[in-house]
Amino acid sequence: MVPLTKIGPGGEFPPLRIGPGERVFVLTGAGISAESGVATFRDAGGLWERHRIEDVATPEGFARDPRLVWRFYSERRKQAGAVQPNPAHLALARLGRRLGPAAEGGLGPTLVAVTEGVKSVLPGRLFLCTQNVDPLHEKAGSTGVAHMHGELLRTRCESCDRPPFPDESLHLEGVPRCDCGARLRPHVVWFGEVPLGLPEIFEALNDCDLFVTVGSSGAVYPAAGFVSHLRNVPNVRGQFARCVYVGLEKPENAHSFDECRLGKAGDLLPTLFEIAPAS
Ligand code: APR
């Protein structure tokens, strides 16, 4: 029988112990960037209250009105340049360093490599996967971050096989074109599109002992389904991973977690983890 989820203020839980050699998978959502001033999607005043998903976050919306879509992402690019990581981002960067650096093989470069058939297993004991398109994890010092929904500060051609490239330019009026003549689009995964790097993500999920989700409402799949996957599938060592949620309020998939630690990520993450010395 699946044990009941413990739900309560984060401060009432002991630190999360990471045993010798244990591997950690952290999934972050918009809530981790809220304290940096980046709007979430579904909270009061969130992006989806001010913009129609159909218009700005679907391939159909881009086909219908690419100017509107570029204006939307250009506004977000402008803001991304002005915001700074908060203590939650910094805590995960520290954890990454303490659990061994992830190879520079995150989703950005690796995806390109994957396209050319190169696969890489990250040597570090932390796999950091984010649904966020902002660069705040990298600004905080994290490396090898798996951006499963793409990156705001990257652009790609919607037609030729030019790899996604770094791009902070704003297009508040027009629609940029590729050298091949086709339209350029933000390197962001829209609704109805397949997230990036799922094979590597599931490889890391099946190899984790501790799964932590931070600041995500559990409304969007496949990310919201990672925890129920771990509930049903033991890892490569035959053990079920411990699953913990950290966020302001109970997520829609709360029942699949062992614990839901409620509170602000910036308050809870700096003291969340306790790393056991190597045995
Ligand atoms: N600390 C921790 N959690 C917070 C904080 C905070 N300071 N502020 C808000 N939250 C929580 C909210 O309670 C909410 O549950 O963060 C969650 C944000 O949920 P959403 O806005 O739904 O964002 P997310 O889950 O990341 O959305 C998933 O949906 O719109 C698409 O592609 C987009 O990646 C996005 C995906």
mmCIF file with all atom_site columns, C-alpha atoms in Angstrom, residues 2-73:
data_model
loop_
_atom_site.group_PDB
_atom_site.id
_atom_site.type_symbol
_atom_site.label_atom_id
_atom_site.label_alt_id
_atom_site.label_comp_id
_atom_site.label_asym_id
_atom_site.label_entity_id
_atom_site.label_seq_id
_atom_site.pdbx_PDB_ins_code
_atom_site.Cartn_x
_atom_site.Cartn_y
_atom_site.Cartn_z
_atom_site.occupancy
_atom_site.B_iso_or_equiv
_atom_site.pdbx_formal_charge
_atom_site.auth_seq_id
_atom_site.auth_comp_id
_atom_site.auth_asym_id
_atom_site.auth_atom_id
_atom_site.pdbx_PDB_model_num
ATOM 1  C CA . VAL A 1 2  ? 1.350  3.490  -0.981  1.00 0.00 ? 2  VAL A CA 1
ATOM 2  C CA . PRO A 1 3  ? 2.143  5.439  2.195   1.00 0.00 ? 3  PRO A CA 1
ATOM 3  C CA . LEU A 1 4  ? 0.195  8.669  2.700   1.00 0.00 ? 4  LEU A CA 1
ATOM 4  C CA . THR A 1 5  ? 1.920  11.889 1.687   1.00 0.00 ? 5  THR A CA 1
ATOM 5  C CA . LYS A 1 6  ? 3.198  13.949 4.641   1.00 0.00 ? 6  LYS A CA 1
ATOM 6  C CA . ILE A 1 7  ? 2.211  17.596 3.981   1.00 0.00 ? 7  ILE A CA 1
ATOM 7  C CA . GLY A 1 8  ? 3.225  20.524 6.213   1.00 0.00 ? 8  GLY A CA 1
ATOM 8  C CA . PRO A 1 9  ? 5.324  23.677 6.642   1.00 0.00 ? 9  PRO A CA 1
ATOM 9  C CA . GLY A 1 10 ? 8.822  22.997 5.341   1.00 0.00 ? 10 GLY A CA 1
ATOM 10 C CA . GLY A 1 11 ? 10.431 24.163 8.586   1.00 0.00 ? 11 GLY A CA 1
ATOM 11 C CA . GLU A 1 12 ? 8.830  21.255 10.442  1.00 0.00 ? 12 GLU A CA 1
ATOM 12 C CA . PHE A 1 13 ? 10.740 18.603 8.466   1.00 0.00 ? 13 PHE A CA 1
ATOM 13 C CA . PRO A 1 14 ? 14.316 17.475 9.189   1.00 0.00 ? 14 PRO A CA 1
ATOM 14 C CA . PRO A 1 15 ? 16.956 18.129 6.498   1.00 0.00 ? 15 PRO A CA 1
ATOM 15 C CA . LEU A 1 16 ? 16.877 15.763 3.492   1.00 0.00 ? 16 LEU A CA 1
ATOM 16 C CA . ARG A 1 17 ? 19.754 13.365 3.967   1.00 0.00 ? 17 ARG A CA 1
ATOM 17 C CA . ILE A 1 18 ? 21.760 12.373 0.892   1.00 0.00 ? 18 ILE A CA 1
ATOM 18 C CA . GLY A 1 19 ? 23.544 9.122  1.700   1.00 0.00 ? 19 GLY A CA 1
ATOM 19 C CA . PRO A 1 20 ? 27.045 8.174  0.445   1.00 0.00 ? 20 PRO A CA 1
ATOM 20 C CA . GLY A 1 21 ? 26.980 7.636  -3.313  1.00 0.00 ? 21 GLY A CA 1
ATOM 21 C CA . GLU A 1 22 ? 23.278 8.467  -3.567  1.00 0.00 ? 22 GLU A CA 1
ATOM 22 C CA . ARG A 1 23 ? 22.124 10.184 -6.755  1.00 0.00 ? 23 ARG A CA 1
ATOM 23 C CA . VAL A 1 24 ? 19.722 13.122 -6.752  1.00 0.00 ? 24 VAL A CA 1
ATOM 24 C CA . PHE A 1 25 ? 17.317 14.312 -9.458  1.00 0.00 ? 25 PHE A CA 1
ATOM 25 C CA . VAL A 1 26 ? 15.974 17.848 -8.965  1.00 0.00 ? 26 VAL A CA 1
ATOM 26 C CA . LEU A 1 27 ? 13.116 19.149 -11.145 1.00 0.00 ? 27 LEU A CA 1
ATOM 27 C CA . THR A 1 28 ? 12.371 22.862 -10.941 1.00 0.00 ? 28 THR A CA 1
ATOM 28 C CA . GLY A 1 29 ? 9.389  24.887 -12.110 1.00 0.00 ? 29 GLY A CA 1
ATOM 29 C CA . ALA A 1 30 ? 8.407  28.542 -12.337 1.00 0.00 ? 30 ALA A CA 1
ATOM 30 C CA . GLY A 1 31 ? 8.053  28.804 -8.557  1.00 0.00 ? 31 GLY A CA 1
ATOM 31 C CA . ILE A 1 32 ? 11.844 28.716 -8.073  1.00 0.00 ? 32 ILE A CA 1
ATOM 32 C CA . SER A 1 33 ? 12.204 31.920 -10.100 1.00 0.00 ? 33 SER A CA 1
ATOM 33 C CA . ALA A 1 34 ? 9.255  33.751 -8.517  1.00 0.00 ? 34 ALA A CA 1
ATOM 34 C CA . GLU A 1 35 ? 11.397 35.375 -5.804  1.00 0.00 ? 35 GLU A CA 1
ATOM 35 C CA . SER A 1 36 ? 13.693 36.702 -8.553  1.00 0.00 ? 36 SER A CA 1
ATOM 36 C CA . GLY A 1 37 ? 10.727 38.598 -9.967  1.00 0.00 ? 37 GLY A CA 1
ATOM 37 C CA . VAL A 1 38 ? 9.928  36.212 -12.849 1.00 0.00 ? 38 VAL A CA 1
ATOM 38 C CA . ALA A 1 39 ? 6.159  35.663 -13.127 1.00 0.00 ? 39 ALA A CA 1
ATOM 39 C CA . THR A 1 40 ? 4.911  32.112 -12.778 1.00 0.00 ? 40 THR A CA 1
ATOM 40 C CA . PHE A 1 41 ? 2.260  30.809 -15.186 1.00 0.00 ? 41 PHE A CA 1
ATOM 41 C CA . ARG A 1 42 ? -0.773 29.798 -13.125 1.00 0.00 ? 42 ARG A CA 1
ATOM 42 C CA . ASP A 1 43 ? -0.530 31.844 -9.920  1.00 0.00 ? 43 ASP A CA 1
ATOM 43 C CA . ALA A 1 44 ? -2.618 34.971 -9.418  1.00 0.00 ? 44 ALA A CA 1
ATOM 44 C CA . GLY A 1 45 ? -1.264 37.565 -11.859 1.00 0.00 ? 45 GLY A CA 1
ATOM 45 C CA . GLY A 1 46 ? 0.625  34.814 -13.685 1.00 0.00 ? 46 GLY A CA 1
ATOM 46 C CA . LEU A 1 47 ? 1.509  34.835 -17.404 1.00 0.00 ? 47 LEU A CA 1
ATOM 47 C CA . TRP A 1 48 ? -1.489 32.724 -18.437 1.00 0.00 ? 48 TRP A CA 1
ATOM 48 C CA . GLU A 1 49 ? -3.831 35.267 -16.853 1.00 0.00 ? 49 GLU A CA 1
ATOM 49 C CA . ARG A 1 50 ? -2.403 37.964 -19.107 1.00 0.00 ? 50 ARG A CA 1
ATOM 50 C CA . HIS A 1 51 ? -1.800 35.991 -22.310 1.00 0.00 ? 51 HIS A CA 1
ATOM 51 C CA . ARG A 1 52 ? -3.751 33.299 -24.145 1.00 0.00 ? 52 ARG A CA 1
ATOM 52 C CA . ILE A 1 53 ? -1.705 30.094 -24.351 1.00 0.00 ? 53 ILE A CA 1
ATOM 53 C CA . GLU A 1 54 ? -3.179 29.449 -27.812 1.00 0.00 ? 54 GLU A CA 1
ATOM 54 C CA . ASP A 1 55 ? -1.788 32.770 -29.056 1.00 0.00 ? 55 ASP A CA 1
ATOM 55 C CA . VAL A 1 56 ? 1.756  32.751 -27.652 1.00 0.00 ? 56 VAL A CA 1
ATOM 56 C CA . ALA A 1 57 ? 2.727  29.170 -26.737 1.00 0.00 ? 57 ALA A CA 1
ATOM 57 C CA . THR A 1 58 ? 1.550  26.911 -29.582 1.00 0.00 ? 58 THR A CA 1
ATOM 58 C CA . PRO A 1 59 ? 2.926  26.243 -33.090 1.00 0.00 ? 59 PRO A CA 1
ATOM 59 C CA . GLU A 1 60 ? -0.525 27.238 -34.401 1.00 0.00 ? 60 GLU A CA 1
ATOM 60 C CA . GLY A 1 61 ? -0.296 30.595 -32.605 1.00 0.00 ? 61 GLY A CA 1
ATOM 61 C CA . PHE A 1 62 ? 3.127  31.208 -34.162 1.00 0.00 ? 62 PHE A CA 1
ATOM 62 C CA . ALA A 1 63 ? 1.773  30.359 -37.626 1.00 0.00 ? 63 ALA A CA 1
ATOM 63 C CA . ARG A 1 64 ? -1.180 32.712 -37.067 1.00 0.00 ? 64 ARG A CA 1
ATOM 64 C CA . ASP A 1 65 ? 0.697  35.699 -35.612 1.00 0.00 ? 65 ASP A CA 1
ATOM 65 C CA . PRO A 1 66 ? 4.512  35.317 -35.333 1.00 0.00 ? 66 PRO A CA 1
ATOM 66 C CA . ARG A 1 67 ? 4.880  39.032 -34.468 1.00 0.00 ? 67 ARG A CA 1
ATOM 67 C CA . LEU A 1 68 ? 2.742  38.622 -31.356 1.00 0.00 ? 68 LEU A CA 1
ATOM 68 C CA . VAL A 1 69 ? 4.760  35.558 -30.307 1.00 0.00 ? 69 VAL A CA 1
ATOM 69 C CA . TRP A 1 70 ? 8.110  37.316 -30.811 1.00 0.00 ? 70 TRP A CA 1
ATOM 70 C CA . ARG A 1 71 ? 6.824  40.334 -28.887 1.00 0.00 ? 71 ARG A CA 1
ATOM 71 C CA . PHE A 1 72 ? 5.838  38.042 -25.990 1.00 0.00 ? 72 PHE A CA 1
ATOM 72 C CA . TYR A 1 73 ? 9.234  36.290 -25.853 1.00 0.00 ? 73 TYR A CA 1
#
